[in-house]
GROMACS .gro file of C-alpha atoms in nm:
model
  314
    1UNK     CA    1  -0.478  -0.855   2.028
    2UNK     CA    2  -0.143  -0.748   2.197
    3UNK     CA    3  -0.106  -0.403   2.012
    4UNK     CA    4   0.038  -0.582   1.614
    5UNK     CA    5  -0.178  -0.277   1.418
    6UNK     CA    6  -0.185  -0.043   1.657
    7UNK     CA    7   0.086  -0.009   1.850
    8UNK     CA    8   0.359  -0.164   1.567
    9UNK     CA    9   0.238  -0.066   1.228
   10UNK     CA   10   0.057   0.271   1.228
   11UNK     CA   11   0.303   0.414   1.408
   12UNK     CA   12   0.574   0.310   1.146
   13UNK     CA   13   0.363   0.345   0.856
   14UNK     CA   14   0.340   0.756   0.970
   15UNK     CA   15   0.717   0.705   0.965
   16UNK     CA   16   0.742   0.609   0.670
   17UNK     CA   17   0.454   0.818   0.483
   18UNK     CA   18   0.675   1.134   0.670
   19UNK     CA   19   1.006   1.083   0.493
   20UNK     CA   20   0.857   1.036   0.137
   21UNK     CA   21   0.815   0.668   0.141
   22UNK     CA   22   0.530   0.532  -0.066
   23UNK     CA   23   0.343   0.250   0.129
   24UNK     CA   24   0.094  -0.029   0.007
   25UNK     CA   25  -0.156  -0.119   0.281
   26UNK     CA   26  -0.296  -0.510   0.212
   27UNK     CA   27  -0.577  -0.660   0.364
   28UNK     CA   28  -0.691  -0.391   0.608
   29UNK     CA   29  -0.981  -0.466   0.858
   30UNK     CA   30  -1.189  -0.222   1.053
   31UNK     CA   31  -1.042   0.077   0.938
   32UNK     CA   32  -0.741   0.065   1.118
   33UNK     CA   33  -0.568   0.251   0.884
   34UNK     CA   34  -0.768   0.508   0.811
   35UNK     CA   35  -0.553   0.830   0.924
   36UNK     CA   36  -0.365   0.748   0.609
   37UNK     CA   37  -0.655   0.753   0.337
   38UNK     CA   38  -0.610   1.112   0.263
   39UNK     CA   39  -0.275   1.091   0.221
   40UNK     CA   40  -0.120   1.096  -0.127
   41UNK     CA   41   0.117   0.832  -0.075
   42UNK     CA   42  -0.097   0.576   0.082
   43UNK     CA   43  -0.268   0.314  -0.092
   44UNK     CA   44  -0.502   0.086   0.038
   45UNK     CA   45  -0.536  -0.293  -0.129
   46UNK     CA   46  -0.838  -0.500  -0.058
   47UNK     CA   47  -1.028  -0.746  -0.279
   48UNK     CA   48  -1.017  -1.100  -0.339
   49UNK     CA   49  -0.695  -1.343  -0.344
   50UNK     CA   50  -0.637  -1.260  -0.703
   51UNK     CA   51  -0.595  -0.869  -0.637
   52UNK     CA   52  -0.362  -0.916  -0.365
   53UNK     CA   53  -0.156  -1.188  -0.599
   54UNK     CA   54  -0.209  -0.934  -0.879
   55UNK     CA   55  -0.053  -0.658  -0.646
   56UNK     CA   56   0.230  -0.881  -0.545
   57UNK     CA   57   0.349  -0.984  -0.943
   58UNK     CA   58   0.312  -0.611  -0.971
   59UNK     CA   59   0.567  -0.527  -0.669
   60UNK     CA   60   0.793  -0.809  -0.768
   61UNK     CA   61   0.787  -0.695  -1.147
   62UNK     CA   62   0.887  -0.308  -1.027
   63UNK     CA   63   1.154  -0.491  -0.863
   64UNK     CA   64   1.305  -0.661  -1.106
   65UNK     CA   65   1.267  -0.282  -1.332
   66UNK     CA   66   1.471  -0.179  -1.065
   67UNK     CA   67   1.733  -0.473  -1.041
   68UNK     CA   68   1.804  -0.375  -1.459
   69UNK     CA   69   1.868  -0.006  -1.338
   70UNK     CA   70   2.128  -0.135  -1.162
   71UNK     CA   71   2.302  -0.413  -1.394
   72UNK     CA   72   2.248  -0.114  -1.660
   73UNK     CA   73   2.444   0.154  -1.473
   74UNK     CA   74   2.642  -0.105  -1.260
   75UNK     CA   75   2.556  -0.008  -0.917
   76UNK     CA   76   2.467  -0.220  -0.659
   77UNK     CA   77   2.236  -0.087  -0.438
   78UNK     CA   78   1.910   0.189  -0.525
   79UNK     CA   79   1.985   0.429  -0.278
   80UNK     CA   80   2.344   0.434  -0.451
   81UNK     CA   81   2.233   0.564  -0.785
   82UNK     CA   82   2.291   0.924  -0.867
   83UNK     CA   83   1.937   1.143  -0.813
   84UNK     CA   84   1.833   1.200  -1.121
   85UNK     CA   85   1.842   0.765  -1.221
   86UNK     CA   86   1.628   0.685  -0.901
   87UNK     CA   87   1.277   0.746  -1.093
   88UNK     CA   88   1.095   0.554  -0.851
   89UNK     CA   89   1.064   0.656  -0.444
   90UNK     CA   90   1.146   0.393  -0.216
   91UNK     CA   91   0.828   0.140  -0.113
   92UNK     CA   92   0.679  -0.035   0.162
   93UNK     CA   93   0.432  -0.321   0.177
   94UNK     CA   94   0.257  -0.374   0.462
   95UNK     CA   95   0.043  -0.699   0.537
   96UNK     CA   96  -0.206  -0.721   0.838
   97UNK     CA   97  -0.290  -1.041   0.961
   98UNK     CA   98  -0.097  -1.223   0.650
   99UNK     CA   99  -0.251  -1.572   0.790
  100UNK     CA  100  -0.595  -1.446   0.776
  101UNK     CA  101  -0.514  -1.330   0.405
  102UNK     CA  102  -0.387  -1.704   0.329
  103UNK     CA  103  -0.633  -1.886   0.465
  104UNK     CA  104  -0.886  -1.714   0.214
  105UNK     CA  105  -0.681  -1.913  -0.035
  106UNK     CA  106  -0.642  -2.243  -0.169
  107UNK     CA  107  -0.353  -2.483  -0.139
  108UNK     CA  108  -0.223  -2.333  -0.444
  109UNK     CA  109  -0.302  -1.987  -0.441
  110UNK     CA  110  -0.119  -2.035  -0.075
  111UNK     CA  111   0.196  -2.146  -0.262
  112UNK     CA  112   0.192  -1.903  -0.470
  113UNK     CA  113   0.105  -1.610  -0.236
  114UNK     CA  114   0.401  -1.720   0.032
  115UNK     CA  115   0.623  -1.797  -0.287
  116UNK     CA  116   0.539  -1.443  -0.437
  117UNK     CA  117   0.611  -1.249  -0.078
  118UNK     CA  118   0.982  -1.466  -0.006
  119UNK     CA  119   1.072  -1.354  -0.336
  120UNK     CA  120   1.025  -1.023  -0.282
  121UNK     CA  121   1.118  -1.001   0.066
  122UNK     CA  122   1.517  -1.219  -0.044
  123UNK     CA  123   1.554  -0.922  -0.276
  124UNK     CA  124   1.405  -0.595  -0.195
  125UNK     CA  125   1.594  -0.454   0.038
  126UNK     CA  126   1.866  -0.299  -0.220
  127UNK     CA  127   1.645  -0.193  -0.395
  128UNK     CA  128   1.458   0.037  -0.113
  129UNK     CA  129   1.180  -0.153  -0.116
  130UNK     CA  130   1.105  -0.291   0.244
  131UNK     CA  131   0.765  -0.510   0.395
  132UNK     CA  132   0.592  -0.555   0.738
  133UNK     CA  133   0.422  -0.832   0.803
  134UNK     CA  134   0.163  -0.885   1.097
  135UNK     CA  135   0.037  -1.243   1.191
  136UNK     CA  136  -0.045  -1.392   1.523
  137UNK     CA  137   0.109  -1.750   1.527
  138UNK     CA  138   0.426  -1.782   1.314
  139UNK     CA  139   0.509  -2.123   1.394
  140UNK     CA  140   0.602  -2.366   1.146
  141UNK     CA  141   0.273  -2.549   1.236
  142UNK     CA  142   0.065  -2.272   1.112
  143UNK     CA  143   0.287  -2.100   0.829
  144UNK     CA  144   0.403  -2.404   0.687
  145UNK     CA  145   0.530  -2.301   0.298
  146UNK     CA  146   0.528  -1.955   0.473
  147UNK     CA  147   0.837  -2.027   0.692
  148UNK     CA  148   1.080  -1.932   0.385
  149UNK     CA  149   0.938  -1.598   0.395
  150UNK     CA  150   0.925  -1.556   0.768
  151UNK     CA  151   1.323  -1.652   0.747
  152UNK     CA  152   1.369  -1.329   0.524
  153UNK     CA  153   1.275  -1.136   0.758
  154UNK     CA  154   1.555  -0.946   0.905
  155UNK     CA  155   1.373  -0.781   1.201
  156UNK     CA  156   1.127  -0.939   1.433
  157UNK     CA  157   0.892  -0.759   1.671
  158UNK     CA  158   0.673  -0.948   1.917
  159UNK     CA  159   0.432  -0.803   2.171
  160UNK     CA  160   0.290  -1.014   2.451
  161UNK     CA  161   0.233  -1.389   2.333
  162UNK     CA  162   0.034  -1.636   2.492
  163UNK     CA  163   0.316  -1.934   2.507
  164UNK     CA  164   0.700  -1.934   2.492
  165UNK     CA  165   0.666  -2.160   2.212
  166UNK     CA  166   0.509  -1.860   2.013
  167UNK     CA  167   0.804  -1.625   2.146
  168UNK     CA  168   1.062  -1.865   2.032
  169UNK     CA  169   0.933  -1.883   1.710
  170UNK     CA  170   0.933  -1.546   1.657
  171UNK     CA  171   1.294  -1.442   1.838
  172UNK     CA  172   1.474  -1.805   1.871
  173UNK     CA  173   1.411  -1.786   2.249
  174UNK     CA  174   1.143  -1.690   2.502
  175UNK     CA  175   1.051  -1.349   2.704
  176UNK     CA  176   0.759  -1.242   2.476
  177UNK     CA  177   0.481  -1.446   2.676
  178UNK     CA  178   0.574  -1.219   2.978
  179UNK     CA  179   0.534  -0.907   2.829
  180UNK     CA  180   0.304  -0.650   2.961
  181UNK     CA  181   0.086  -0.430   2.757
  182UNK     CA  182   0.258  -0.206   2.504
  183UNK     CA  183   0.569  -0.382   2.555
  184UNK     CA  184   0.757  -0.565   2.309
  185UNK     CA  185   1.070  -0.793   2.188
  186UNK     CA  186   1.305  -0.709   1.886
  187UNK     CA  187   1.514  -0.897   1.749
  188UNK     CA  188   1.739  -0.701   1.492
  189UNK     CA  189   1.958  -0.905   1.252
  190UNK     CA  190   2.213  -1.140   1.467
  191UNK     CA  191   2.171  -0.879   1.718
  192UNK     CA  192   2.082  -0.949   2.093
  193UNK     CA  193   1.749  -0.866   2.191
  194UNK     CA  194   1.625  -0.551   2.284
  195UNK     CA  195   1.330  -0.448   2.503
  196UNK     CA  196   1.125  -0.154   2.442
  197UNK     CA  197   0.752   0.016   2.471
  198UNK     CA  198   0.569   0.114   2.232
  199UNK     CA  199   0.372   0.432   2.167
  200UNK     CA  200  -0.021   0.425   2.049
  201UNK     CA  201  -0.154   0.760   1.861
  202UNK     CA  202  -0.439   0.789   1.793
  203UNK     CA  203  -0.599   0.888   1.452
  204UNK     CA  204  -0.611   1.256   1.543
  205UNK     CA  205  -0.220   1.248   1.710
  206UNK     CA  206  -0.108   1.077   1.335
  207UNK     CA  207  -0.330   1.293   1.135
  208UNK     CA  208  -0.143   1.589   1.309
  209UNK     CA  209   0.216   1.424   1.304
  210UNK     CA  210   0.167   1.358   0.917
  211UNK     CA  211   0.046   1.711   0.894
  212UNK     CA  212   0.382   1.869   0.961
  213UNK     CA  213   0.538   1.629   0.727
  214UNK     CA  214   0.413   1.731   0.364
  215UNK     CA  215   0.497   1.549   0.078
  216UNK     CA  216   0.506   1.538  -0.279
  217UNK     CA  217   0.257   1.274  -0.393
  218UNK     CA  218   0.464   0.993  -0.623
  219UNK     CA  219   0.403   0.990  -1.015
  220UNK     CA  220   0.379   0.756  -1.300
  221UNK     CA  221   0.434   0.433  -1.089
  222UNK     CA  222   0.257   0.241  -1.286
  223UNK     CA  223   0.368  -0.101  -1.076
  224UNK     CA  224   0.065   0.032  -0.843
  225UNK     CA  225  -0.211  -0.006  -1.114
  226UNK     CA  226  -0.354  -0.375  -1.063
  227UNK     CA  227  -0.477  -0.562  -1.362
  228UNK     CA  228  -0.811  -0.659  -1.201
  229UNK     CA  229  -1.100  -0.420  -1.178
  230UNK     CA  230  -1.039  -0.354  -0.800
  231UNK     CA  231  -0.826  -0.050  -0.801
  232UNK     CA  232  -0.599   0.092  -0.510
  233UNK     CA  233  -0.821   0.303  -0.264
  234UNK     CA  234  -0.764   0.619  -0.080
  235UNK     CA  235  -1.093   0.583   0.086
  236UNK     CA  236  -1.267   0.389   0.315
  237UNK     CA  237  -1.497   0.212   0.061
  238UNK     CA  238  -1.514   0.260  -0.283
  239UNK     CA  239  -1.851   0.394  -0.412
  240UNK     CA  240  -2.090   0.213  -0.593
  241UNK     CA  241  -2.202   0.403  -0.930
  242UNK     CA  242  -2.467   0.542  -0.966
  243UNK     CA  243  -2.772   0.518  -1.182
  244UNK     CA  244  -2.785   0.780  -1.420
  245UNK     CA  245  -3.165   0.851  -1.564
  246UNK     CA  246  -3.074   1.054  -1.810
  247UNK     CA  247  -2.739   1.061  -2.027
  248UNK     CA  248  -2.536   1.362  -1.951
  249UNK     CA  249  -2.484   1.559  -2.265
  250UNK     CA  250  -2.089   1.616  -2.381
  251UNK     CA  251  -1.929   1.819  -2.184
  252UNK     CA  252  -1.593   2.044  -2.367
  253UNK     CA  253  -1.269   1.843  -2.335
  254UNK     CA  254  -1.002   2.075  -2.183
  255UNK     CA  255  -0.658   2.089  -2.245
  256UNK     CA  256  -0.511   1.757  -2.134
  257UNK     CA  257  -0.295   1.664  -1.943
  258UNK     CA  258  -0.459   1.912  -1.660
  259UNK     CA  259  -0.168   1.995  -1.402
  260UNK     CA  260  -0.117   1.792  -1.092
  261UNK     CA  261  -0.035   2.074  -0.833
  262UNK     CA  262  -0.410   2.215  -0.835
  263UNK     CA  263  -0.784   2.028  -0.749
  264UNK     CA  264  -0.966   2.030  -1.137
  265UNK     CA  265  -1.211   2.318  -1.201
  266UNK     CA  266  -1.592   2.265  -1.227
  267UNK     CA  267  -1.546   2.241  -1.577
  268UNK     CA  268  -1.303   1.953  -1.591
  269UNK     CA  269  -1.481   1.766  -1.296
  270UNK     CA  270  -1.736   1.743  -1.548
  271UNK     CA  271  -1.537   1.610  -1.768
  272UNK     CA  272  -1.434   1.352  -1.561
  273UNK     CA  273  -1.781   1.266  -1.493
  274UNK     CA  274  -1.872   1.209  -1.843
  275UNK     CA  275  -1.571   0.990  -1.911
  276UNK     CA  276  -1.668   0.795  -1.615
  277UNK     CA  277  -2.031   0.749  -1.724
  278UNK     CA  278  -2.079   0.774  -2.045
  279UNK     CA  279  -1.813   0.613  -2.163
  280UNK     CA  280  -1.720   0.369  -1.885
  281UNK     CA  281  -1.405   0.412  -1.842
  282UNK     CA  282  -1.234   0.328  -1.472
  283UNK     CA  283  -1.073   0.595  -1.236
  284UNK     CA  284  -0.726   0.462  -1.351
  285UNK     CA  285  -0.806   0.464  -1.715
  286UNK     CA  286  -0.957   0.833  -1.609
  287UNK     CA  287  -0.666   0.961  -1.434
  288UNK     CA  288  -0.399   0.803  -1.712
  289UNK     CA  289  -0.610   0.985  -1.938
  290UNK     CA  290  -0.647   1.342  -1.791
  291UNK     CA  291  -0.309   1.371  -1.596
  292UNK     CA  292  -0.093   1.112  -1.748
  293UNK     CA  293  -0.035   0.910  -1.448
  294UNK     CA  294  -0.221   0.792  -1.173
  295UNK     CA  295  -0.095   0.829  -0.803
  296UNK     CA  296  -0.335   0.868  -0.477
  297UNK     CA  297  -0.332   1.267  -0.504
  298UNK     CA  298  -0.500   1.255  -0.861
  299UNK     CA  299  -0.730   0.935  -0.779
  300UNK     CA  300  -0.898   1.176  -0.487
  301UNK     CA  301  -0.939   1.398  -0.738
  302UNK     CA  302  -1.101   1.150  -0.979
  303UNK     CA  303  -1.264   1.018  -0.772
  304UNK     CA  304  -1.418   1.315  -0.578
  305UNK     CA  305  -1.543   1.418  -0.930
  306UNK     CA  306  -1.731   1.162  -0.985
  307UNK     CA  307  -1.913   1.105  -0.645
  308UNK     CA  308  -2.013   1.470  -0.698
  309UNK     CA  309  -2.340   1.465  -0.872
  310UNK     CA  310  -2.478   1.814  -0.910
  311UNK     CA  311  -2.366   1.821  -1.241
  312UNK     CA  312  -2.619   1.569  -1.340
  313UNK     CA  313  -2.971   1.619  -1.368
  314UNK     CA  314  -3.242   1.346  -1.185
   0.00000   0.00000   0.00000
């Protein structure tokens, strides 16, 4: 309630999404995020426990892709490697309210899901793969197993607090429970702490920011396909299907793979469609299919296809 999503991670999520960096968005509530659907790079995660553990191996397993890379070619950090070796952009998973996400879990999945994020979190940074976390009370009381992770963490922001007992957990001393609005505490590696304010955009002021930054949307990352049936979202909800009364007939397969820089014609809309209805096939098995990989720039596509309907008769 102090300013954690708004004041703290959309504006660094803009960052990031500005300088090419392809960010993860778990457990979003109330749309807080949604300046960022339209944007290529952006992917928003929400499901059950098991898609956001499924997401997690998935991260972890990129990582360790990337950790070879480096044994292969003997270099020890990603950003080191000459151009043409880095095949994957550099990442960032963000988590709002992680303790609301692990209290949906059990006692195991907990272990597991705090297990899953200090592993990543001891390991990613050479890799350029970063995380932010957001949580309200990071005492040991609360996190428990969770306190290995929180230790990983090599920055720590807090905005106003309601006790010093909640500031020291978060910076090793207190200050945070004076804080007035849009203020905040970092503390920075061993560093001292620093004071600052933070800004607030609003949707339209990080639509417009993110407007003069374009990018080029990431490719064949496969690490971002989850194995459950909930698939990474560029939208606020994902549609429900819908009924089809009478079987569309075939429609001509075009040349495949159909190029990435362009929206699909009519034509191959339609032939999206068909794949998605008549033969059931999901908007990751769609876009694999039609463009070879799947990234958020060619799941709009997809999936603006198939929410079009005109090429179906009632």
């Amino acid at each position: 309630g102090a300013g954690k999503t708004r004041r703290a991670l959309r504006p660094l999520v803009a960052q990031a999404l500005a300088q090419s960096v392809v960010v993860a968005l778990l457990n979003e509530s109330g749309a807080d995020f949604s300046p960022f659907y339209d944007h290529p790079n952006a992917f928003i995660i929400r499901g059950t426990p098991l898609t956001y553990m499924s997401f997690l191996e998935g991260v972890i397993g990129e990582m360790q892709r990337r950790e070879d890379v480096l044994r292969r070619e003997r270099v020890s950090e990603w950003g080191r490697l000459p151009s043409h070796l880095q095949d994957s952009p550099p990442v960032l998973v963000v988590i709002d309210e992680v303790l609301s996400l692990a209290m949906m879990m059990d006692s195991g999945e907990q272990r597991q899901f705090w297990g899953l994020l200090a592993t990543y979190a001891s390991r990613a940074r050479k890799l350029s793969m970063g995380s932010i976390g957001a949580l309200t009370d990071p005492t040991y009381r609360i996190l428990g197993p969770g306190l290995n992770w929180r230790e990983q963490c090599s920055a720590r922001v807090s905005f106003r607090v309601t006790k010093a007992g909640i500031s020291r957990a978060v910076l090793d001393a207190s200050g945070a429970e004076t804080l007035e609005e849009g203020q905040f505490l970092a503390l920075l590696g061993s560093q001292e702490i620093v004071k600052g304010v933070s800004a607030n955009p609003t949707d339209a002021e990080l639509k417009t920011y993110l407007a003069g930054y374009p990018v080029q949307p990431v490719i064949g990352q496969d690490w971002l396909l989850l194995s459950e049936p909930q698939e990474p979202l560029r939208t606020g909800s994902e549609p429900h299907r819908t009924t089809v009364f009478q079987e569309p007939e075939p429609v001509p397969s075009p040349r495949l793979p159909l190029s990435h820089e362009r929206a699909p014609t009519p034509e191959e809309q339609a032939f999206m469609r068909f794949l998605y209805h008549h033969d059931g096939m999901s908007k990751n098995a769609i876009c694999r299919m039609v463009y070879g990989f799947k990234n958020g720039q060619t799941y709009a596509w997809v999936t603006e296809a198939i929410e079009n309907q005109k090429a179906f008769r009632p």
